[in-house]
CSV table of C-alpha atoms in Angstrom, one decimal:
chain,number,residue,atom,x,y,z
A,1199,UNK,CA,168.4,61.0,137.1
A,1200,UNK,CA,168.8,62.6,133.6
A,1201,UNK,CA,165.0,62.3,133.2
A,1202,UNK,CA,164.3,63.6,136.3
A,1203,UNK,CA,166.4,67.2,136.0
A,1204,UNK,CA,164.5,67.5,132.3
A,1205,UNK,CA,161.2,67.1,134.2
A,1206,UNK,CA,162.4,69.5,137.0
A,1207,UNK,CA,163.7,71.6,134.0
A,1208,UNK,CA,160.2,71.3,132.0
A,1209,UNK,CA,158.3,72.3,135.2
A,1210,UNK,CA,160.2,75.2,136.3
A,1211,UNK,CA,159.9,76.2,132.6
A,1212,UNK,CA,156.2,76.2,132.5
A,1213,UNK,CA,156.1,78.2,136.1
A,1214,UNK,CA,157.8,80.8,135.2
A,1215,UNK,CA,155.9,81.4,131.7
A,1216,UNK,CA,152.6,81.5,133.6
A,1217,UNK,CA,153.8,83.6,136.2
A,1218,UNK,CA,156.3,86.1,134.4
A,1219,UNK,CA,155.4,86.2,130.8
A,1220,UNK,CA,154.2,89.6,129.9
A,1221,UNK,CA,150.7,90.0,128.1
A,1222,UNK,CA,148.5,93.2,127.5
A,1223,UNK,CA,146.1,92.2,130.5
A,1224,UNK,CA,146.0,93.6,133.8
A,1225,UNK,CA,143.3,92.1,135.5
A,1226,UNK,CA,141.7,94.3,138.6
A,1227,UNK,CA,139.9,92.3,141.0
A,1228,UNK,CA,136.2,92.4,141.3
A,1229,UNK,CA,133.6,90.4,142.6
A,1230,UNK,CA,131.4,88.7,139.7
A,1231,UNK,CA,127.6,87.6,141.6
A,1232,UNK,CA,126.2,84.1,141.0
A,1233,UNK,CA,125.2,83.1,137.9
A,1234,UNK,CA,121.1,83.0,138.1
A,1235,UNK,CA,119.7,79.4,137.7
A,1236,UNK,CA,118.5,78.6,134.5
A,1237,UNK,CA,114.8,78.5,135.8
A,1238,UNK,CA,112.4,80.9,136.1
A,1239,UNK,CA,112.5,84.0,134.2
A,1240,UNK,CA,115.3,82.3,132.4
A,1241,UNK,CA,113.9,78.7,132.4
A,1242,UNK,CA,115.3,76.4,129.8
A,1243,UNK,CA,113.6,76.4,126.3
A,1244,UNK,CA,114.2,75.7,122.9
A,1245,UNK,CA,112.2,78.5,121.3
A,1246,UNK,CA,114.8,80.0,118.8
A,1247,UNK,CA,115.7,76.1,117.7
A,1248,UNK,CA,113.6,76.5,114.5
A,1249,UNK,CA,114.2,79.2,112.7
A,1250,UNK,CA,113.5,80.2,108.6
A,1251,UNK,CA,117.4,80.7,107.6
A,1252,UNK,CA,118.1,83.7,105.6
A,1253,UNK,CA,121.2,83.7,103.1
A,1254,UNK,CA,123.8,86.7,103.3
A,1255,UNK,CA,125.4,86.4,99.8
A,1256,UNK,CA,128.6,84.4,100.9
A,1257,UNK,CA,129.3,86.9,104.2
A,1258,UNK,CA,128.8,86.2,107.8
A,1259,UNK,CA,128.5,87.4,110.9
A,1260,UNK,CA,125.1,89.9,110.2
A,1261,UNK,CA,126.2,91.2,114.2
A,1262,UNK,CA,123.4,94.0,113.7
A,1263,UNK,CA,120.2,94.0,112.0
A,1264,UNK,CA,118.0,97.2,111.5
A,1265,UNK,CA,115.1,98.9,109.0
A,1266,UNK,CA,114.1,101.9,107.5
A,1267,UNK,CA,110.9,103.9,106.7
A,1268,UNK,CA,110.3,102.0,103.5
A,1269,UNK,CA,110.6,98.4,105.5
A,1270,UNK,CA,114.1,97.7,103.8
A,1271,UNK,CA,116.3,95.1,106.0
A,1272,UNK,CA,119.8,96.1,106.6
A,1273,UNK,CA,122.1,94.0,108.4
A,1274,UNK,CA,126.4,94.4,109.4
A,1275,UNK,CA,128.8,91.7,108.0
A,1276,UNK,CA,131.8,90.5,109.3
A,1277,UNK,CA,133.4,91.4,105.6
A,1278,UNK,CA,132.9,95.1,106.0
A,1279,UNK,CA,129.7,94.8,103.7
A,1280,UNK,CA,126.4,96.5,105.2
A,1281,UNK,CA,124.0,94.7,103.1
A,1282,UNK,CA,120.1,94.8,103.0
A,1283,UNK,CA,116.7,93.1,101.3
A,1284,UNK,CA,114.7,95.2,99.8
A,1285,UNK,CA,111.2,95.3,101.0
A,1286,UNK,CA,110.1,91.4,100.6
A,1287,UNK,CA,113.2,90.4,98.5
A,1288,UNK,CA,114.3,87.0,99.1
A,1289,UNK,CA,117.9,87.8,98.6
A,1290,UNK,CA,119.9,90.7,99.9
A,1291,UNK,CA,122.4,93.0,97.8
A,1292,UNK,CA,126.0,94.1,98.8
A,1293,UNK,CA,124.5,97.7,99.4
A,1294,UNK,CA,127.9,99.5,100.7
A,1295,UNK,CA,131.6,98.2,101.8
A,1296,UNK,CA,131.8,100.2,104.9
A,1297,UNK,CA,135.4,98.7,105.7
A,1298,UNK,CA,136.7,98.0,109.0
A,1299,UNK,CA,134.5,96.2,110.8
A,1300,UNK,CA,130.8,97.5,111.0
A,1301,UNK,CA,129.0,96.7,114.3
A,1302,UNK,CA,125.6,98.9,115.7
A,1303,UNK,CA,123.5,100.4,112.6
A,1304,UNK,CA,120.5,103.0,112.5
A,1305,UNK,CA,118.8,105.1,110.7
A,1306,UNK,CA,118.1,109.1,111.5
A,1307,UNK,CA,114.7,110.7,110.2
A,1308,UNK,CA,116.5,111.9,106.8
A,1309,UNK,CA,117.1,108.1,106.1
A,1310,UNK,CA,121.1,108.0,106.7
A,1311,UNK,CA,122.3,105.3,108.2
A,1312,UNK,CA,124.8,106.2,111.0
A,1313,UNK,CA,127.3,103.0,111.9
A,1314,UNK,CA,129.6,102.2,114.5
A,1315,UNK,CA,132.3,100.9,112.7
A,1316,UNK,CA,135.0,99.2,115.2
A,1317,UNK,CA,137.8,100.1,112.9
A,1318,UNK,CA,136.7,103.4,111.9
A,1319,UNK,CA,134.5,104.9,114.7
A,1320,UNK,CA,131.9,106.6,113.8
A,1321,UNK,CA,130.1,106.7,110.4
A,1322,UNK,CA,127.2,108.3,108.4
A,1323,UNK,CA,126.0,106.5,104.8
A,1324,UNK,CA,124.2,108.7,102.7
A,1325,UNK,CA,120.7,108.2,100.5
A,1326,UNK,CA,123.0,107.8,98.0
A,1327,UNK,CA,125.7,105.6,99.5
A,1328,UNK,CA,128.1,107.5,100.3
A,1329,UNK,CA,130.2,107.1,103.6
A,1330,UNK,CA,131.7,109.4,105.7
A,1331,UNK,CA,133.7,109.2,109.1
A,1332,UNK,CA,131.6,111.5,111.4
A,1333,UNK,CA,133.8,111.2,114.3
A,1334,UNK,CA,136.6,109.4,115.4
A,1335,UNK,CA,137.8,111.2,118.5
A,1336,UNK,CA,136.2,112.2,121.8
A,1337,UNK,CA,137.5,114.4,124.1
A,1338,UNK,CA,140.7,114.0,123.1
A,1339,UNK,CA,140.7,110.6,123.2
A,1340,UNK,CA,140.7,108.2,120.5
A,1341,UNK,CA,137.5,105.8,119.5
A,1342,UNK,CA,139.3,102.8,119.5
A,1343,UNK,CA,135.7,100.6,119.5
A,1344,UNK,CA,132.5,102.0,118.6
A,1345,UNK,CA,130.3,99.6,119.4
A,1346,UNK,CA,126.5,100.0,119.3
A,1347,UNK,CA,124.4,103.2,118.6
A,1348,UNK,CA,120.6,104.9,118.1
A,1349,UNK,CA,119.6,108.0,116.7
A,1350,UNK,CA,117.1,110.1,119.0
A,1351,UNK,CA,114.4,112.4,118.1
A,1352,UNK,CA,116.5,115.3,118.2
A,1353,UNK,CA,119.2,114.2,115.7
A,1354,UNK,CA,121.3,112.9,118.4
A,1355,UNK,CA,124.1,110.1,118.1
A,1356,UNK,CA,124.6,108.0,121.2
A,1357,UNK,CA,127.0,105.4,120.8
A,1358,UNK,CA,129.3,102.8,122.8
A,1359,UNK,CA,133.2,102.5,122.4
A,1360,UNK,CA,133.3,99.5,124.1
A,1361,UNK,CA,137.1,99.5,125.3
A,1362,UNK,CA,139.9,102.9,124.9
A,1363,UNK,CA,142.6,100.3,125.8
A,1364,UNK,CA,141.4,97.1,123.6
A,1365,UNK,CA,141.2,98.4,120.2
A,1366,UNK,CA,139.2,95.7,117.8
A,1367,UNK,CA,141.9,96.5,114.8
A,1368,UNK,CA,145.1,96.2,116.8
A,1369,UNK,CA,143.7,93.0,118.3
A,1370,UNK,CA,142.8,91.8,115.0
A,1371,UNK,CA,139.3,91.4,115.9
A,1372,UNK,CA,136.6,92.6,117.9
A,1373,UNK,CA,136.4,89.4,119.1
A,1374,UNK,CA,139.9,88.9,120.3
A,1375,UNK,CA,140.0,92.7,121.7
A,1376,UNK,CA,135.9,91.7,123.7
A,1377,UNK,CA,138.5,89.0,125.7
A,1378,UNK,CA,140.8,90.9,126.7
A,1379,UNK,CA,138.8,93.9,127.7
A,1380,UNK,CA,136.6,91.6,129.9
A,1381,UNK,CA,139.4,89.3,131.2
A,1382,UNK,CA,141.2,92.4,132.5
A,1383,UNK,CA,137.7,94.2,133.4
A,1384,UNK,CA,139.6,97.8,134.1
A,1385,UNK,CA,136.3,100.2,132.7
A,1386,UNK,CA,137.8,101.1,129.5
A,1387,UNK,CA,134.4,101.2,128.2
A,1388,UNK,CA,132.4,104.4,127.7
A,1389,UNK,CA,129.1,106.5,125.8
A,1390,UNK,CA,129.7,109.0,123.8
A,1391,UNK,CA,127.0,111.7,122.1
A,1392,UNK,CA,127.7,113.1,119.0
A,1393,UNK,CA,126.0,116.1,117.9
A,1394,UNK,CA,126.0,116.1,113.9
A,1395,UNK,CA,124.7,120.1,114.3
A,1396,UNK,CA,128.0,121.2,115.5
A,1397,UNK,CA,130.1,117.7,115.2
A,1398,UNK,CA,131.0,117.6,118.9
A,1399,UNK,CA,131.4,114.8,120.7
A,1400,UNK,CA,130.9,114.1,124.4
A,1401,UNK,CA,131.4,111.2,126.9
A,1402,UNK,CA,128.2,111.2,129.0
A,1403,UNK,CA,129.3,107.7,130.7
A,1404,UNK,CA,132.9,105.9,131.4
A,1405,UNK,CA,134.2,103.5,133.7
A,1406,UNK,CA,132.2,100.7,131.8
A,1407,UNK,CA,133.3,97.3,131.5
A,1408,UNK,CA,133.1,96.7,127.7
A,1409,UNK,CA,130.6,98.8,127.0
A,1410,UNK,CA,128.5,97.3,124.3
A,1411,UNK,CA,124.4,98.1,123.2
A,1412,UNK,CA,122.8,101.3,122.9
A,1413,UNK,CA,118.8,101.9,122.4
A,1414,UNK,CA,116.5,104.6,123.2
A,1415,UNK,CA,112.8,105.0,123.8
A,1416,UNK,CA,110.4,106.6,121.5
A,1417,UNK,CA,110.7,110.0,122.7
A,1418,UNK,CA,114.3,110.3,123.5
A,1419,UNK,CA,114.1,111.0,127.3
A,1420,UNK,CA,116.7,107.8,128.2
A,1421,UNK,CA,119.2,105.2,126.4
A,1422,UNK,CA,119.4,101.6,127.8
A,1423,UNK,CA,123.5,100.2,127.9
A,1424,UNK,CA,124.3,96.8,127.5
A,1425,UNK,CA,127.8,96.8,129.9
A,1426,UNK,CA,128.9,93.1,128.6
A,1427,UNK,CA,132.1,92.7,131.1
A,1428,UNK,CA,128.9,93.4,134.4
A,1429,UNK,CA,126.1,91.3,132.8
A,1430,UNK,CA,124.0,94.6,133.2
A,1431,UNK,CA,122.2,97.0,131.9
A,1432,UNK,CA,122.3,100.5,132.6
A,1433,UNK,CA,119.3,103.5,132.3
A,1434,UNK,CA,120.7,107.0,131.2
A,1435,UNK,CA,118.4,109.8,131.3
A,1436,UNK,CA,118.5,112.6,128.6
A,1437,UNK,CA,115.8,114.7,129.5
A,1438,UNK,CA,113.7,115.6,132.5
A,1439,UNK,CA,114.6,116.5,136.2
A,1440,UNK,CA,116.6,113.2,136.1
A,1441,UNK,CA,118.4,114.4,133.2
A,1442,UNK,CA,122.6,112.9,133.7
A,1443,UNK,CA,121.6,110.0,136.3
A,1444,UNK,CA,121.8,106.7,135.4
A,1445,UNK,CA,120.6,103.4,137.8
A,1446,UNK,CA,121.3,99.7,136.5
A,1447,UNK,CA,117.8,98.4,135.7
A,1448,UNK,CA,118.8,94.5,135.1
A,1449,UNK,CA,121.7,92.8,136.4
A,1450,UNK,CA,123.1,89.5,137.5
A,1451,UNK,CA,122.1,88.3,133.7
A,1452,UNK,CA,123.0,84.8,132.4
A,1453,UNK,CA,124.9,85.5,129.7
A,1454,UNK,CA,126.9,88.1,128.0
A,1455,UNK,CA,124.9,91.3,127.1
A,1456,UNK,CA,125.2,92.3,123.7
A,1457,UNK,CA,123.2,94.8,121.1
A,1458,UNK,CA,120.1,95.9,122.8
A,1459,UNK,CA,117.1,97.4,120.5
A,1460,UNK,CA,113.8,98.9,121.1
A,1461,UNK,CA,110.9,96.6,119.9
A,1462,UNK,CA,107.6,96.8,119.7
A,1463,UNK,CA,105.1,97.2,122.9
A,1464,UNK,CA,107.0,98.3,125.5
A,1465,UNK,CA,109.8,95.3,124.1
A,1466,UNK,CA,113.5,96.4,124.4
A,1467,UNK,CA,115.6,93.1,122.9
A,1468,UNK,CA,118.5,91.9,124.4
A,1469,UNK,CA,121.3,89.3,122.7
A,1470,UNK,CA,123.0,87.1,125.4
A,1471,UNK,CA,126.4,86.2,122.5
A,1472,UNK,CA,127.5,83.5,125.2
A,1473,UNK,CA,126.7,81.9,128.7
A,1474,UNK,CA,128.6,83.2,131.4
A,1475,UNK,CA,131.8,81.9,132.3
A,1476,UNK,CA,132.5,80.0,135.3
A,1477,UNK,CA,136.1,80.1,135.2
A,1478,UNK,CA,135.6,84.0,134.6
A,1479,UNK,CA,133.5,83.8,137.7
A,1480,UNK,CA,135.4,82.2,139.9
A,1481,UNK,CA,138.3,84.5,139.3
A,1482,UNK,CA,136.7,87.9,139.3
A,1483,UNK,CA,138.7,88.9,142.6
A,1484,UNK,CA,141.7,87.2,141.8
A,1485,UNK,CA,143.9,89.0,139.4
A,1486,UNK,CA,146.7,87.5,139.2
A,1487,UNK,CA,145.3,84.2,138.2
A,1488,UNK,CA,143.1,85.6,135.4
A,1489,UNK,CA,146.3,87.1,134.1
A,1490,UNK,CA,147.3,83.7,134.2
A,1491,UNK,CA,144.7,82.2,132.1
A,1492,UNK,CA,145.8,84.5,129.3
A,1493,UNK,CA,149.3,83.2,128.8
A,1494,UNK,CA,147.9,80.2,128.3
A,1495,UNK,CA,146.9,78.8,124.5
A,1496,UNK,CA,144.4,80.0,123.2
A,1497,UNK,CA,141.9,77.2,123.0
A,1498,UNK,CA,142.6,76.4,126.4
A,1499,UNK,CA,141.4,80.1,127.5
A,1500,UNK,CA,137.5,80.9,128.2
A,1501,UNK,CA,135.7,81.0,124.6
A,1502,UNK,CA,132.3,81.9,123.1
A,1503,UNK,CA,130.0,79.2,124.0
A,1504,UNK,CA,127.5,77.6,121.1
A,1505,UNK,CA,124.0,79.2,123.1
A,1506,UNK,CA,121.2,80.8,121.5
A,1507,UNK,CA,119.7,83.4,123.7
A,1508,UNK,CA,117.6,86.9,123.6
A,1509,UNK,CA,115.3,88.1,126.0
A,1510,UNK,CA,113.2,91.5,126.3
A,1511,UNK,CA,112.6,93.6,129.3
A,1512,UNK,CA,110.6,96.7,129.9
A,1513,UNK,CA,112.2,100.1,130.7
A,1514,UNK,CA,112.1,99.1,134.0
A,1515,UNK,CA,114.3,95.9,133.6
A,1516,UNK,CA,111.3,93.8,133.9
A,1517,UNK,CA,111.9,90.4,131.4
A,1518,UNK,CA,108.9,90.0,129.5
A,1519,UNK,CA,110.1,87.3,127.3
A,1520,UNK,CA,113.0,85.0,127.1
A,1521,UNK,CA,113.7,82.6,124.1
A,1522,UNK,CA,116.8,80.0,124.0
A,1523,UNK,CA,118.5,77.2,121.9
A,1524,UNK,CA,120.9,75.4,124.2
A,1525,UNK,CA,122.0,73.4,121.1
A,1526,UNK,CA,123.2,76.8,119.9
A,1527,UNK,CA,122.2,75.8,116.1
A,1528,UNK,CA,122.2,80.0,115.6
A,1529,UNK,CA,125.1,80.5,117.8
A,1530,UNK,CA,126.7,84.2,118.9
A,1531,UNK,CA,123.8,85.8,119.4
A,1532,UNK,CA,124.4,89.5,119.7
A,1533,UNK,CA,120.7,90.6,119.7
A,1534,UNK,CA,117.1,90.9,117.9
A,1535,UNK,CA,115.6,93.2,115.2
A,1536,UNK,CA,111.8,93.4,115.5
A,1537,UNK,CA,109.3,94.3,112.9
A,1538,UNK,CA,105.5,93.9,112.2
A,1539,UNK,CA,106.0,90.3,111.6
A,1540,UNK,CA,109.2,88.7,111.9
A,1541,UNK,CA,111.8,88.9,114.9
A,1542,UNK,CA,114.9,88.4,113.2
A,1543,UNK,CA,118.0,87.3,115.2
A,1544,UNK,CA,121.9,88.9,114.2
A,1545,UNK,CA,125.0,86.6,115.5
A,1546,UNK,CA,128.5,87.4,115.6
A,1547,UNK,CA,129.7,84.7,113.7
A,1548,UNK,CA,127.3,83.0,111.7
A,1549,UNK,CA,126.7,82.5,108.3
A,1550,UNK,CA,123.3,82.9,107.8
A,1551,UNK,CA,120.2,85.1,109.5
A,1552,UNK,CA,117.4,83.8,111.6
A,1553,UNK,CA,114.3,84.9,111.5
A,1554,UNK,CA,111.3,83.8,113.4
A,1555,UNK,CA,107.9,84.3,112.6
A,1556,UNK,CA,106.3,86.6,115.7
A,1557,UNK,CA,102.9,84.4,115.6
A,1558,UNK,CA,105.5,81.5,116.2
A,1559,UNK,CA,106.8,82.9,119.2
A,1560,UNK,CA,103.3,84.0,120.7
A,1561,UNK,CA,104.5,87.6,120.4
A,1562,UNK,CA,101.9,90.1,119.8
């Protein structure tokens, strides 16, 4: 009998925790589509298995890769570091110690590199080296996330602050806070453009479900935005009589939209970081239960699965390529940097770099 009231005890315990336990989640209910097949379009293949592995000096997590005009590789760190290879050096140098947590990278036509720093917000490194916080407010509202950027044509910052309730530092990782924004899915995400001219700063999109990769075209007229939390991606026109719309050109992908990048021929890359969850899925219209899922421990909550995925699409959403490793021996992938040559892969957590020989991969 003794036994029996600890059980009832025990049970009771454990129902009220999962029911009645605060946490910072309030999951609003939505309706997550199918998960595409894995055929196809996004047939099963094992083209990123083999991959020439490049060292990062002790750091991980290179989570964005970019070049400049003398064909210099740069690439984020988990660490803080932004490091880079010069121009066919096997090895990279610790080039500056951005702090925080430095996410999207690109250079502007002077040859400063702009970063989204998810501790900091926005950030401009010199020639020289030198760092300064551009921006770390918009509207009145704090950057709690920057995320992804590009620089346009006209000296234009567009970047992503991916969640205004789920800030990467008080989270202790952007990570942890990418959960939480996309279990609760409340479109805290949002694009901002920063003028460095006159140093405003303006949202242009909101309402986005961790929003995460920015990219332009060539000539500046539209961005392409990864919105990781929808498993889209969205088309933002800056210029012409569309000028202010926007229209979701992919959707329904299989994985978790990360960085995108313009590549080469019409290419615009796309990192999938982890296959979709089903649990996720499942309980996209019912709140209560997702808010469930995050009292309990955290291992038993939905994680970043070991899948090695990018794909490119034209402007139009089109997929013109799609490479995978379902062994996930480069896991986190968060996107891909391409140059004459080599496609090189970034990852959120690993310790190394890929990079794949384009002739390899039949791109031309």
């Amino acid at each position: 009998m003794k036994l029996l009231k600890l059980i009832l005890i025990v049970v009771v315990a454990i129902g009220l925790y999962l029911t009645l336990w605060p946490v910072p989640v309030d999951p609003k209910a939505w309706d997550a589509p199918k998960a595409p097949e894995r055929a196809g379009k996004y047939a099963v293949n094992d083209a990123l298995a083999n991959f020439e592995t490049i060292e990062l000096d002790g750091l991980h997590g290179p989570e964005a890769i970019t070049s400049n005009a003398a064909g210099d590789i740069y690439a984020t760190t988990h660490e803080g570091w932004i490091i880079r290879w010069r121009n066919g050096a096997s090895k990279p140098e610790r080039w500056v110690d951005a702090g925080g947590r430095p996410l999207g990278i690109a250079f502007d036509a002077q040859q400063n590199l702009w970063v989204a720093n998810a501790y900091s917000g926005l950030q401009k490194v010199d020639v020289d080296g030198n760092i300064s916080v551009e921006t770390n407010m918009a509207e009145g509202v704090a950057i709690r996330y920057a995320d992804d950027l590009v620089v346009t044509p006209n000296g234009k910052v567009y970047f992503s602050d991916a969640s205004t309730k789920f800030a990467a530092e008080d989270a202790n990782g952007t990570l942890e806070a990418s959960l939480l924004d996309i279990l609760e899915h409340g479109g805290h995400g949002r694009i901002i453009e920063f003028d460095p001219a006159s140093k405003e700063s303006r949202v242009i999109m909101d309402g986005l479900n961790f929003a995460n990769g920015v990219t332009a075209n060539e000539a500046g007229d539209f961005i392409l935005v990864a919105e990781t939390g929808g498993y889209q991606v969205w088309k933002y026109w800056l210029q012409g009589a569309r000028a202010g719309q926007s229209e979701v050109i992919i959707d329904n992908l299989p994985g978790f939209p990360d960085n995108v990048h313009l590549g080469q021929n019409g290419r615009y890359w796309i990192g999938l970081t982890s296959p979709r969850s089903d649990v996720l899925d499942d309980l996209s219209g019912k709140p209560m239960q997702r808010k469930m899922v995050q009292r309990l421990p955290a291992f038993m909550r939905p994680q970043v699965e070991a899948y090695g995925h990018v794909l490119a699409i034209d402007e139009t959403g089109e997929v013109l390529v799609d490479y995978q490793d379902p062994k996930g021996a480069y896991p986190a992938t968060t996107g891909a940097w391409e140059t004459d040559d080599f496609l090189y892969v970034s990852s959120l957590t690993a310790p190394i770099m890929a990079r794949y020989k384009k002739s390899d991969l039949g791109l031309q």
